[in-house]
Coordinates of C-alpha atoms and ligand atoms in Angstrom, one line a residue:
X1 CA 147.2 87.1 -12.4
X2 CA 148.4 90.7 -11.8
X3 CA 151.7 91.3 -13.7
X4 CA 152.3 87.5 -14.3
X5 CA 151.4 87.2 -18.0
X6 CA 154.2 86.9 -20.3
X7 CA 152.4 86.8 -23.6
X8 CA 154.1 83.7 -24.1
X9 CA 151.7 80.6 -26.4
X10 CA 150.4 77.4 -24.5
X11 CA 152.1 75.5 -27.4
X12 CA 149.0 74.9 -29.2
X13 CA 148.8 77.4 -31.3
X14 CA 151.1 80.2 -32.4
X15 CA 152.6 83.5 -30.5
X16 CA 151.7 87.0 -32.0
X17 CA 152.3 90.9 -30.2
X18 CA 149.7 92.9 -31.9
X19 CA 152.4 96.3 -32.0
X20 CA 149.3 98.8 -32.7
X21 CA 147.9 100.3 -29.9
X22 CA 143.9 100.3 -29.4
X23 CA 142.6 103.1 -28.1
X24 CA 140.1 101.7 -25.8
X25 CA 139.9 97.5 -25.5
X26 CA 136.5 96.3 -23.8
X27 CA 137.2 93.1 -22.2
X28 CA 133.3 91.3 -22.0
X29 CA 130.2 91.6 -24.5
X30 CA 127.6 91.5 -21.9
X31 CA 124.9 94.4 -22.1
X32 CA 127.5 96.7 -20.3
X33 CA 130.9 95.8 -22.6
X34 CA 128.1 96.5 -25.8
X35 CA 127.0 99.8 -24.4
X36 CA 130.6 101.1 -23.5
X37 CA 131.6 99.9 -27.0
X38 CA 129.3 101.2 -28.4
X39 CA 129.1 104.8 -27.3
X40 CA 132.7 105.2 -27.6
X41 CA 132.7 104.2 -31.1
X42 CA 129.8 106.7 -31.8
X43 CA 132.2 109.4 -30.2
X44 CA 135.1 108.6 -32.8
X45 CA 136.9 106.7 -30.8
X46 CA 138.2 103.3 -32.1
X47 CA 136.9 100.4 -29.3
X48 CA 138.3 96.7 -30.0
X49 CA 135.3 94.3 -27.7
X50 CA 137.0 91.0 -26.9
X51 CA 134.8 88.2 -25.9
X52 CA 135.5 85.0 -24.6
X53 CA 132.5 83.3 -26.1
X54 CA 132.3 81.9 -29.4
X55 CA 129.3 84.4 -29.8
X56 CA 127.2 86.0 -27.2
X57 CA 123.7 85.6 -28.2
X58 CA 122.1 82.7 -27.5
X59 CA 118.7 81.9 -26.0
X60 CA 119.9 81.7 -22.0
X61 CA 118.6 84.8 -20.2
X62 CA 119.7 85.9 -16.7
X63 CA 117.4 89.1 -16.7
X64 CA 114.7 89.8 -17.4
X65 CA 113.4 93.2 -15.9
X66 CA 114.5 96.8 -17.5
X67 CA 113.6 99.7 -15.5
X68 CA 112.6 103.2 -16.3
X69 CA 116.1 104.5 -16.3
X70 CA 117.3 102.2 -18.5
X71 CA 114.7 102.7 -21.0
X72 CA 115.5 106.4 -20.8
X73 CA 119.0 105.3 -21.3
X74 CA 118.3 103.6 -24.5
X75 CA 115.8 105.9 -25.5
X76 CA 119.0 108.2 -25.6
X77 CA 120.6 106.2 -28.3
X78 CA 117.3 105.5 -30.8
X79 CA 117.4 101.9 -29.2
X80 CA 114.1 101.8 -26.2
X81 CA 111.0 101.8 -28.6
X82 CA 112.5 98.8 -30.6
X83 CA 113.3 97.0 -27.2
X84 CA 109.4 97.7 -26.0
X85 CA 108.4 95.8 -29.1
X86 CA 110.6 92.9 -27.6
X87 CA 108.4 92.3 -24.4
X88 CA 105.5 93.1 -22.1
X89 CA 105.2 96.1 -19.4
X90 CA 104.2 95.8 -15.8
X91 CA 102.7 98.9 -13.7
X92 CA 102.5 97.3 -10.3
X93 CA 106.0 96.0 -9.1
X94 CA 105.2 93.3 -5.9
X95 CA 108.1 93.6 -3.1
X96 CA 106.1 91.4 -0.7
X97 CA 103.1 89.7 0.1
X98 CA 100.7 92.1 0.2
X99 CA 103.0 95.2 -0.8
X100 CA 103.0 96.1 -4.2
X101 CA 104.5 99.2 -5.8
X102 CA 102.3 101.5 -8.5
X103 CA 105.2 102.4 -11.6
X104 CA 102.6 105.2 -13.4
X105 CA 103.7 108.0 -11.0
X106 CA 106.8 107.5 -12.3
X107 CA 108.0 110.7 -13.7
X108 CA 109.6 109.3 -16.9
X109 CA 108.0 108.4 -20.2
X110 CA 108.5 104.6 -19.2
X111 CA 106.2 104.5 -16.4
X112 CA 106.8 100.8 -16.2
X113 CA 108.7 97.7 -15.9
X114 CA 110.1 96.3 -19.3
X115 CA 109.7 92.5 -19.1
X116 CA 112.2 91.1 -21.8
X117 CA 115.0 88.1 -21.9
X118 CA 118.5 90.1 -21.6
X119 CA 119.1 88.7 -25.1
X120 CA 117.1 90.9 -26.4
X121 CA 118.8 94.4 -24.5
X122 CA 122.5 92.6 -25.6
X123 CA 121.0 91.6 -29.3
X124 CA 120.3 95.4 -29.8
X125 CA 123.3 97.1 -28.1
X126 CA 125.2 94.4 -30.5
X127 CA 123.7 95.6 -33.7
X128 CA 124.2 99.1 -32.6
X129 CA 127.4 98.9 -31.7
X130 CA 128.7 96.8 -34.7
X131 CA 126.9 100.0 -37.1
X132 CA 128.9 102.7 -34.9
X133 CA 132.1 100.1 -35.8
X134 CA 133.2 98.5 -33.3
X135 CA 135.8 96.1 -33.5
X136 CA 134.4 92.6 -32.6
X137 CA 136.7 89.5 -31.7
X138 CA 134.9 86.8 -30.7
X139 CA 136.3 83.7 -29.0
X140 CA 139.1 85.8 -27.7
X141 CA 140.0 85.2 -24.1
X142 CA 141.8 88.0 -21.8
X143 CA 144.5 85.7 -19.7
X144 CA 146.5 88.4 -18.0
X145 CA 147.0 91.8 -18.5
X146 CA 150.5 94.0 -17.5
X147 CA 149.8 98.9 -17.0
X148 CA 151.9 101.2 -17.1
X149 CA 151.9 105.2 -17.4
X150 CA 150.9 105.1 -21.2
X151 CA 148.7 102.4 -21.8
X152 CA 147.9 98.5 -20.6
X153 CA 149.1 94.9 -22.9
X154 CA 146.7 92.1 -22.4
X155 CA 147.9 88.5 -23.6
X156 CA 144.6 87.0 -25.1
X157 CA 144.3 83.2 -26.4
X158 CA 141.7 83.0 -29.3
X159 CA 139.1 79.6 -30.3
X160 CA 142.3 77.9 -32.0
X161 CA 144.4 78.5 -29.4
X162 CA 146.6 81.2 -30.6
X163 CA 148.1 83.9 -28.0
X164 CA 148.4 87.4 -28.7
X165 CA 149.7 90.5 -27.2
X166 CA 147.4 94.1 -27.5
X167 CA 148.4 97.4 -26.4
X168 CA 145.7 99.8 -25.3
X169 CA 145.6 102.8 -24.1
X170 CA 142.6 102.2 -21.4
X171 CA 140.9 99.0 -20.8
X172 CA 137.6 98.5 -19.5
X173 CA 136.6 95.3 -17.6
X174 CA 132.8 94.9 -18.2
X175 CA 133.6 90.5 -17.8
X176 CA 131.0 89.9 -15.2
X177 CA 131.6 88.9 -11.9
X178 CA 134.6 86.4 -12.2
X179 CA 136.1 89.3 -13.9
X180 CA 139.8 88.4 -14.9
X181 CA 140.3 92.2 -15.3
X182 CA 139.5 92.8 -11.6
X183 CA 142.0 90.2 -10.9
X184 CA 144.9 91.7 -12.9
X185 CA 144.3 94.4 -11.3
X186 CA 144.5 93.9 -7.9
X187 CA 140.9 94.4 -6.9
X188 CA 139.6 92.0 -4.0
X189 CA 135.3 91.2 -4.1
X190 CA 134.4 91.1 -1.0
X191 CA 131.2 90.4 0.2
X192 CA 129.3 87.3 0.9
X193 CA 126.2 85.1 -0.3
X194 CA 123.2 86.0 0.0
X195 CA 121.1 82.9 -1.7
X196 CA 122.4 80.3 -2.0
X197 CA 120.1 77.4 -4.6
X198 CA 118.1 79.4 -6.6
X199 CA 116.6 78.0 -9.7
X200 CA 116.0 79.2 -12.9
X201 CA 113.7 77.3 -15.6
X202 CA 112.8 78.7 -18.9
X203 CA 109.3 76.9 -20.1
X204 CA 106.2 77.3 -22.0
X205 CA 103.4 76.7 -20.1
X206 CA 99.7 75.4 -21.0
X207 CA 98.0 77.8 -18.8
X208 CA 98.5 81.6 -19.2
X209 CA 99.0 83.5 -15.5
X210 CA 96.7 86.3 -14.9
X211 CA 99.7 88.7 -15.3
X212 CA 103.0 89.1 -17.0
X213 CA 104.5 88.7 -13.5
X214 CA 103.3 86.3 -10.9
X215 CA 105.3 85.8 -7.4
X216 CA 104.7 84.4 -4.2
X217 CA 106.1 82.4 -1.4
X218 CA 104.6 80.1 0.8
X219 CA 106.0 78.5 3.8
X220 CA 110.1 77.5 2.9
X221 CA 108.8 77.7 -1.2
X222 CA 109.0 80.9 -3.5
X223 CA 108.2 81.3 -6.9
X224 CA 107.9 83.7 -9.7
X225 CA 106.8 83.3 -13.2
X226 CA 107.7 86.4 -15.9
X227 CA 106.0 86.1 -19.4
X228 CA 108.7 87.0 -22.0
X229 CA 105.9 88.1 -24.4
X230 CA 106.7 85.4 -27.4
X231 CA 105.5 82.0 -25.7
X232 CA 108.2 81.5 -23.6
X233 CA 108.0 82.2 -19.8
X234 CA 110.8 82.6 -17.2
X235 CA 110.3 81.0 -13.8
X236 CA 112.8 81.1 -10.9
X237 CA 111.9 79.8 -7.4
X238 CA 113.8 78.6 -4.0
X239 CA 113.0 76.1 -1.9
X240 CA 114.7 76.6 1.9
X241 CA 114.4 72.9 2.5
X242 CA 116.6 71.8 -0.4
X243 CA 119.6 74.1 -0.3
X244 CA 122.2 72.7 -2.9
X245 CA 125.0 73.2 -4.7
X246 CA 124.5 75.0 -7.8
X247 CA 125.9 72.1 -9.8
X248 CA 123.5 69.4 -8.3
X249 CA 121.1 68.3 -11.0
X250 CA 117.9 70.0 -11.6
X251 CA 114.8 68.6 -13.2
X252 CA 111.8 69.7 -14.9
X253 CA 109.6 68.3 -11.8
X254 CA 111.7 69.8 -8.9
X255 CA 110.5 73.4 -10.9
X256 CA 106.9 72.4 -11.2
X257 CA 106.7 71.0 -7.4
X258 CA 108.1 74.2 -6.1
X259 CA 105.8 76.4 -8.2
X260 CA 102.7 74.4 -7.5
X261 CA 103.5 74.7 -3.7
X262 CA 104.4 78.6 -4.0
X263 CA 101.8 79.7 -6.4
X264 CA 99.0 77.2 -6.3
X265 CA 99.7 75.4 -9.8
X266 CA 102.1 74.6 -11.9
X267 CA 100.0 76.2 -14.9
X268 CA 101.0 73.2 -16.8
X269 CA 104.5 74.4 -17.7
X270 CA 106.4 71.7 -20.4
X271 CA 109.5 71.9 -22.8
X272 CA 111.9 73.9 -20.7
X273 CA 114.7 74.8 -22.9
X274 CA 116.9 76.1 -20.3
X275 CA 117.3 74.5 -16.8
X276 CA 119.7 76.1 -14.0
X277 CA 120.9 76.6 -10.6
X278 CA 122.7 79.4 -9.3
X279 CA 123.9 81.4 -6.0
X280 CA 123.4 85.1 -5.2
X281 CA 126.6 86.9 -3.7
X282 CA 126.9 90.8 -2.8
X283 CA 129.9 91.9 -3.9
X284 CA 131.7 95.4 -5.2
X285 CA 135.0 96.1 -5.8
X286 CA 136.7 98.7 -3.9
X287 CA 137.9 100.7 -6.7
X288 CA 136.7 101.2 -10.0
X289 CA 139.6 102.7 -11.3
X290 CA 142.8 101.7 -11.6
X291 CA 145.5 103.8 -13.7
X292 CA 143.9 102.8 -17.1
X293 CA 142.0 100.2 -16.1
X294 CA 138.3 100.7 -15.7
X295 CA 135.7 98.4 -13.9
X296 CA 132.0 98.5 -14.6
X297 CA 128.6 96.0 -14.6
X298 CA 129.0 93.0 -12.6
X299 CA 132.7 93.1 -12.3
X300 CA 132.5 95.5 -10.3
X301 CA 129.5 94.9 -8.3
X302 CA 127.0 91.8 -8.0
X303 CA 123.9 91.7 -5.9
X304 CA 121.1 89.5 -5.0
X305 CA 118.1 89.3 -8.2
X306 CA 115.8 91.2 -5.8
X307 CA 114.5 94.1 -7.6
X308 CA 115.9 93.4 -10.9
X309 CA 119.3 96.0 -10.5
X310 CA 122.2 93.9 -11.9
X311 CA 122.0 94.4 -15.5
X312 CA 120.3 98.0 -15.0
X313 CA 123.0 99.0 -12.9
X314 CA 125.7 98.1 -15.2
X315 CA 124.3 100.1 -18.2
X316 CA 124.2 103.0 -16.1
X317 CA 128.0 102.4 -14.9
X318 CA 128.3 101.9 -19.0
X319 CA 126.4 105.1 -20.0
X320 CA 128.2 106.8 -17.0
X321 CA 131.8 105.8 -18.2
X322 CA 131.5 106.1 -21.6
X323 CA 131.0 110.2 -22.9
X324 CA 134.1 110.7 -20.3
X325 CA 136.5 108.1 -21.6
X326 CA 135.8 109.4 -25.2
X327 CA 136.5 112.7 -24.3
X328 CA 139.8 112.0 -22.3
X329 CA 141.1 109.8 -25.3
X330 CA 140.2 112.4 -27.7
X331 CA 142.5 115.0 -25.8
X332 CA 138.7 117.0 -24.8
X333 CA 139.4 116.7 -21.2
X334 CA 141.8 116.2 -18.6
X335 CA 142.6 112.8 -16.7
X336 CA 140.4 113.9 -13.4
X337 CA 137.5 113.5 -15.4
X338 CA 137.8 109.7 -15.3
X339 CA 138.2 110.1 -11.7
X340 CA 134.5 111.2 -11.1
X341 CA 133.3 107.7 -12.7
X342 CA 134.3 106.3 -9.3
X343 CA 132.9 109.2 -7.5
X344 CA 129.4 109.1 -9.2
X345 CA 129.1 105.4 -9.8
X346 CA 130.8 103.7 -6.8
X347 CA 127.9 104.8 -4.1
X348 CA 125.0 104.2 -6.3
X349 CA 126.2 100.6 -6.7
X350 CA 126.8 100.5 -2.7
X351 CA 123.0 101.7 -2.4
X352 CA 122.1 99.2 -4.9
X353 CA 123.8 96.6 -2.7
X354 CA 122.0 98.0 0.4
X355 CA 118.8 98.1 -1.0
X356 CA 118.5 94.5 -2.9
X357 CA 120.1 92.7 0.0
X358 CA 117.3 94.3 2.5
X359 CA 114.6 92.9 0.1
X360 CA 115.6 89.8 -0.2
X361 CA 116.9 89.3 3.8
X362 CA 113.3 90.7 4.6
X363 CA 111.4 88.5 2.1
X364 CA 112.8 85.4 3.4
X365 CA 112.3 86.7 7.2
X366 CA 112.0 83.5 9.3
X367 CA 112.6 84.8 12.8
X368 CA 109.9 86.5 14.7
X369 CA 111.7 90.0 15.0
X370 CA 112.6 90.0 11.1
X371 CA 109.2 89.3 10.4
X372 CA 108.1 92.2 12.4
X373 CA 110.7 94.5 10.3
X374 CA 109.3 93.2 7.3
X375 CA 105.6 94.1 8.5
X376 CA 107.1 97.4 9.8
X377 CA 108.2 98.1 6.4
X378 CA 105.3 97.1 4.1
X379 CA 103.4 99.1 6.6
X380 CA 105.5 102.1 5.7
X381 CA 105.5 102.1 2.5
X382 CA 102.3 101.4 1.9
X383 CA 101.0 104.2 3.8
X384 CA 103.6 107.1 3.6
X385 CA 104.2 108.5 -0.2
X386 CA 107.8 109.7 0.5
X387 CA 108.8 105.9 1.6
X388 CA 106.9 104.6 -1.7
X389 CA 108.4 107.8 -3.7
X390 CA 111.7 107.0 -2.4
X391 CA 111.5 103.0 -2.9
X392 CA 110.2 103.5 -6.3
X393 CA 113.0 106.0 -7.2
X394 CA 115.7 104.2 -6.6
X395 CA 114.2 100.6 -7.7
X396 CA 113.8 101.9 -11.1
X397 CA 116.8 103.8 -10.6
X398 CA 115.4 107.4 -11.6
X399 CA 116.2 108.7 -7.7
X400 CA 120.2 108.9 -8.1
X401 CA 122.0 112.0 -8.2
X402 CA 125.4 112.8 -8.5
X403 CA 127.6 114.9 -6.3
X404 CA 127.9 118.5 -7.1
X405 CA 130.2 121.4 -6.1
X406 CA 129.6 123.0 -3.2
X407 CA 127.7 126.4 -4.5
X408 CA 126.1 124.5 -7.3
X409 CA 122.5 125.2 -8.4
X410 CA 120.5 122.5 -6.8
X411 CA 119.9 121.0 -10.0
X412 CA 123.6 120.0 -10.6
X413 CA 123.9 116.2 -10.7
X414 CA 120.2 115.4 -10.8
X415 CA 118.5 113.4 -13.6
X416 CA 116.9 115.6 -16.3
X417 CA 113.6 113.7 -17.1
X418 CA 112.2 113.7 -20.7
X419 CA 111.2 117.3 -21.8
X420 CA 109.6 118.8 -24.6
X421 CA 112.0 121.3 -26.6
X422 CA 111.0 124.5 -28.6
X423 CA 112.4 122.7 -31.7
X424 CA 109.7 119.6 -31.3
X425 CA 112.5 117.9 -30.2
X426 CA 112.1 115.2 -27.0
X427 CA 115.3 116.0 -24.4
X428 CA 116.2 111.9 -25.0
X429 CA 115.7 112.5 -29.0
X430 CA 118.4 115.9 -28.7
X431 CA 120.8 113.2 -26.8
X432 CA 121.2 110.8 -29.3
X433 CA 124.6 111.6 -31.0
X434 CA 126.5 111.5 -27.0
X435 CA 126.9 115.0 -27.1
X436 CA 125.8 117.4 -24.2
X437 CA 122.6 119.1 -24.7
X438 CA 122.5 122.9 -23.3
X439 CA 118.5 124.1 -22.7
X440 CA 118.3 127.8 -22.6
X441 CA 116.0 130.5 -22.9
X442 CA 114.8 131.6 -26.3
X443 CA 116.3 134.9 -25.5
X444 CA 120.4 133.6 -25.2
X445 CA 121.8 132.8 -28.5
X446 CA 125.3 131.2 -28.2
X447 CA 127.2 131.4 -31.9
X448 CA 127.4 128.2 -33.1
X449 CA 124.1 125.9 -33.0
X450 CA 122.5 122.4 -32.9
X451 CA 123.3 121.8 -36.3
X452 CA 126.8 122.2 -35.8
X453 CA 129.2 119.3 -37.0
X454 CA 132.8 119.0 -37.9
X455 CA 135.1 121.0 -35.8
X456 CA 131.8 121.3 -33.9
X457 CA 131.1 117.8 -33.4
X458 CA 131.4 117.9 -29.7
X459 CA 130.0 121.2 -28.9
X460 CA 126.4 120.7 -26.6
X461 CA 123.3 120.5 -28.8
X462 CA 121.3 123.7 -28.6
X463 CA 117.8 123.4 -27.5
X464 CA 115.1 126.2 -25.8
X465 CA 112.3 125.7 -23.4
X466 CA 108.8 125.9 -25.2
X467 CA 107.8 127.9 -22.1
X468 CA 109.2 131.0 -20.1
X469 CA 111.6 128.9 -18.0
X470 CA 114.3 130.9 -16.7
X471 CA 116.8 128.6 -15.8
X472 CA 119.6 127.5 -18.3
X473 CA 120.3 123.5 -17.9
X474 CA 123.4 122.0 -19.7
X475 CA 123.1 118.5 -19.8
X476 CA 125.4 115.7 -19.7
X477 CA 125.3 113.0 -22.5
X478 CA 124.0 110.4 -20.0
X479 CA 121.7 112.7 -19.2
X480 CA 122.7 114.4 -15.7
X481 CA 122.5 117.7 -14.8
X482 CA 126.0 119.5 -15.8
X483 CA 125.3 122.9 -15.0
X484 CA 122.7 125.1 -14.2
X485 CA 121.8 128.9 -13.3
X486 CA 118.9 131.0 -13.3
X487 CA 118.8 134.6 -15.7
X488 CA 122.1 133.2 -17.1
X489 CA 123.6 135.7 -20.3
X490 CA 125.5 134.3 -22.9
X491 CA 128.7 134.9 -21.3
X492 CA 128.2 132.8 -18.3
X493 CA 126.3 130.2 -20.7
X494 CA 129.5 130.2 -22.7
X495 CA 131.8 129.7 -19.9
X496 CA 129.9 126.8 -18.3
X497 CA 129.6 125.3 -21.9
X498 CA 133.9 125.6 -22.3
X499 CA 134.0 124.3 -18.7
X500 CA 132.2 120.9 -19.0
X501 CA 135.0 118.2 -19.3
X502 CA 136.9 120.4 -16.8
X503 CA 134.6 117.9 -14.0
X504 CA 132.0 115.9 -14.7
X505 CA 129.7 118.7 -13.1
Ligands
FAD1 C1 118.6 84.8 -12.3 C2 119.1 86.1 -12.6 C3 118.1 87.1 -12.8 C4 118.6 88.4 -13.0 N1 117.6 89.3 -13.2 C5 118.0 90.6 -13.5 C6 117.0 91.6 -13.8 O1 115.8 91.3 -13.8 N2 117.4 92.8 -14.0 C7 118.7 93.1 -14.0 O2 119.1 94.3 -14.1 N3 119.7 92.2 -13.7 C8 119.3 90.9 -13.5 N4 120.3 90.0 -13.3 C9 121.7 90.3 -13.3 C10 122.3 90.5 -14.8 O3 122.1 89.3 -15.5 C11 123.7 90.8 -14.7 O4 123.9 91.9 -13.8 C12 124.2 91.3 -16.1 O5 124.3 90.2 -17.0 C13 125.7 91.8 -16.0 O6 126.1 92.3 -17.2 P1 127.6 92.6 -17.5 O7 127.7 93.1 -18.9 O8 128.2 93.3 -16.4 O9 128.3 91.1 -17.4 P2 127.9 89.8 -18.1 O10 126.5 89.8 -18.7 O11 128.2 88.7 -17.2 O12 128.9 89.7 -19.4 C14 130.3 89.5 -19.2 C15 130.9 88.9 -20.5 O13 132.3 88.9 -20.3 C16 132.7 87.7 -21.0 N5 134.0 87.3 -20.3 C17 134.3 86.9 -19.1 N6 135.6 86.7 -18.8 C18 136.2 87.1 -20.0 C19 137.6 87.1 -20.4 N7 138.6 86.7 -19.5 N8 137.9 87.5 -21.6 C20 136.9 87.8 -22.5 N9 135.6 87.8 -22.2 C21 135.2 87.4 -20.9 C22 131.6 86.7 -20.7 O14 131.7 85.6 -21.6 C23 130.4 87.5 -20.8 O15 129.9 87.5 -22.1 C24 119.9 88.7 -13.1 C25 120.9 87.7 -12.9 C26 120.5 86.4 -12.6 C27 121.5 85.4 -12.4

């Protein structure tokens, strides 16, 4: 597709070259393309989402599992306490048999694992993102898409069949894992499949489990069962002995016989509403960035369902992306910024990769010497607290840290967890906005403060320790460690605070 669209109409409808140029086009509504969108419009910057679909709600959900980080991440834009109204929590995450993790010695004020449809994440970052105005067009297809120095032109084809031509000056592919924007670009997906027949069922069942989440597997049969909190109840199973295609018909009965045989009863499950097969690949895209072009969310990685990452790791690339596109378009920092979204994001969705493919490889451990790995492993974690610390950290996805310069205080490019500010302020209350948030000692005063707006609409929030910390933290917008020091003055405060769109850290 690279370079081949002419902008040229299929004959069906009529020809139009939209001659204004968007600042930023998202090209996908998923959760990512909504969270993108959405920050950038509550930076100022004008965002045009396109969207293939004639709308994206709708009652299929692929996940179903939000972790601690990307609760913190929504609790950063006023959005996590309506989401936990939306489903139930877990504290005890099961990897295998036997092997379970404990989520309350999380450090994080979501100690937990969210259980909720991904309708209801993407039904909130939608009405967000249309109050922060975001341009919406639904139905609206991206065909092919042509960069140059200044800017990208997509050729769309809308519900009537209509072609268009848009000029922006970035573009962000967030268009899941068949991504037409990865494809214009250039950018291969290699990788291979890991799963290949997994089903999904949504049902209501007569019987309620004994938890919110309920997995096991039993000889060639695995099953799981997630209660969505309103009635309705996710299942998804595998069966080794019946590997099909993902388009060979599924019935109600098929689910039930595999559950029964995995967890011991069907629990009387009736009325499924949603009925699918599907494949799991591991994929990632070599490059994030290309010229204008931006990848993020499952076009630019997919991995297996174990652990729940997919959707997770995507509003992290999202949350990750968005502060330092807003601030290049807006002429706040220079170009190399945008480089660091590869440099930051691309390992943490290699890890992601590593780790998810490991699970689910180990869980489905046939041969003797895999099943000795597997014991190997559940014996490690369950008995060694930095293996569980570690495996919990970057399941949830609290663990990652970003690269810093060499010299930087150790803090640099960690995650700040939720702390208490002077002002009665929460640290993930001071972020809403998208601005940075700078943490000082009582004692430095800088000259403008946290009430600052207008001309001062970027400048960092300005928040104090309530107790005699020393160190002076100025934090990101997605909440990373920017800068640090210890028994900083208000000159070097200052200077950090002038320096941080020079790199992300
Ligand atoms: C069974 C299953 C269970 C899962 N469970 C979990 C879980 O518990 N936790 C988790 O974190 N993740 C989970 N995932 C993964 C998760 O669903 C995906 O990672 C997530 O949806 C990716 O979000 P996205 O915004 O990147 O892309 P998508 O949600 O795929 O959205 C892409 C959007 O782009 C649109 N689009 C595509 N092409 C074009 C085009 N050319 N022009 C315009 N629009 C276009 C599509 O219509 C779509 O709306 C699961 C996935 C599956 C299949």
């Amino acid at each position: 597709m690279s370079g081949t669209g002419n902008g040229t109409g299929t004959g069906k409808g009529t020809d139009r070259t939209d001659r204004s140029t968007h600042a930023v086009i998202v090209v996908g509504a998923g959760p990512a393309g909504l969270l993108l969108a959405g920050d950038l419009a509550e930076a100022g910057v004008p965002v045009t989402l396109l969207e293939k679909r004639p709308h994206k709600i709708s009652n299929l959900s692929r996940a179903f599992g939000v972790h601690a980080r990307t609760l913190e991440q929504l609790d950063a834009r006023g959005l996590a306490d309506d989401l936990l109204a939306t489903g139930s929590t877990i504290t005890q995450l099961r990897l295998f048999r036997r092997l379970s993790l404990d989520l309350t010695t999380l450090p994080s004020r979501f100690p937990f694992l969210l259980i909720t449809p991904q309708y209801e994440v993407e039904r909130l970052l939608e009405r967000r993102a249309r109050r922060l105005g975001v341009r919406f067009q639904y139905e609206t297809e991206l065909l092919a898409l042509r960069q140059d120095a200044d800017g990208a032109d997509i050729d769309v084809r809308t519900g009537d069949g209509t072609t268009a031509t848009h000029r922006a000056a970035y573009v962000v592919g967030t268009d899941g894992h068949r991504s037409a924007v990865r494809e214009a670009i250039g950018q291969p997906f290699p990788g291979v499949s890991v799963i290949t027949s997994l089903f999904l069922a949504d049902v209501r069942l007569a019987e309620k489990p004994g938890s919110v989440l309920t997995v096991d597997g039993v000889g060639d049969v695995f099953a799981m069962i997630a209660s969505f909190g309103d009635g309705w109840y996710r299942v998804m199973g595998w069966n080794r002995r019946n590997e099909v295609p993902d388009d060979h018909p599924l019935d109600l009965d098929e689910v039930k016989d595999v559950t029964r045989r995995a967890l011991g009863t069907d629990y009387g499950m009736h009325d499924a509403r949603w009925l699918s097969r599907f494949h799991s690949d591991e994929r990632q895209a070599p490059e994030y960035r290309v010229g204008r072009v931006f990848l993020a969310g499952d076009a630019a990685h997919v991995h297996s369902p174990a652990g729940g990452q997919g959707m997770n790791t995507g509003l992290q690339d999202a949350a990750n992306l968005g502060w330092k596109l807003a601030a290049v378009v807006k002429g706040q920092a220079p170009d190399s910024l945008l480089d660091t979204y590869q440099a930051e994001r691309h390992p943490v969705g290699k890890a992601v990769l590593r780790s998810s493919g490991g699970l689910v490889r180990l869980a489905r451990a046939q041969s003797p010497a895999l099943r000795a790995v597997r014991a190997v492993v559940s014996a490690l974690v369950k008995a060694a607290a930095p293996a569980r610390t570690k495996a919990l950290a970057q399941i949830t996805g609290t663990g990652y840290r970003y690269p810093a310069p060499r010299g930087a205080h150790r803090l640099v490019g960690t995650r700040v967890p939720d702390v208490a500010l002077r002002s009665g302020n929460r640290l993930y209350e001071a972020l809403r906005g998208g601005r940075h948030v700078l943490i000082t000692p009582p004692a430095v005063r800088l000259p403008h403060d946290a009430t600052a707006d207008g001309e001062h609409d970027s400048l960092p929030v300005v928040e104090h320790w309530t107790g005699d910390r020393r160190t002076a933290l100025l934090v990101r917008p997605d909440g990373y460690v920017a800068w640090a020091a210890d028994d900083a003055d208000a000159t070097a405060v200052e200077a950090a605070v002038a320096a941080r769109f020079i790199t992300a850290n």
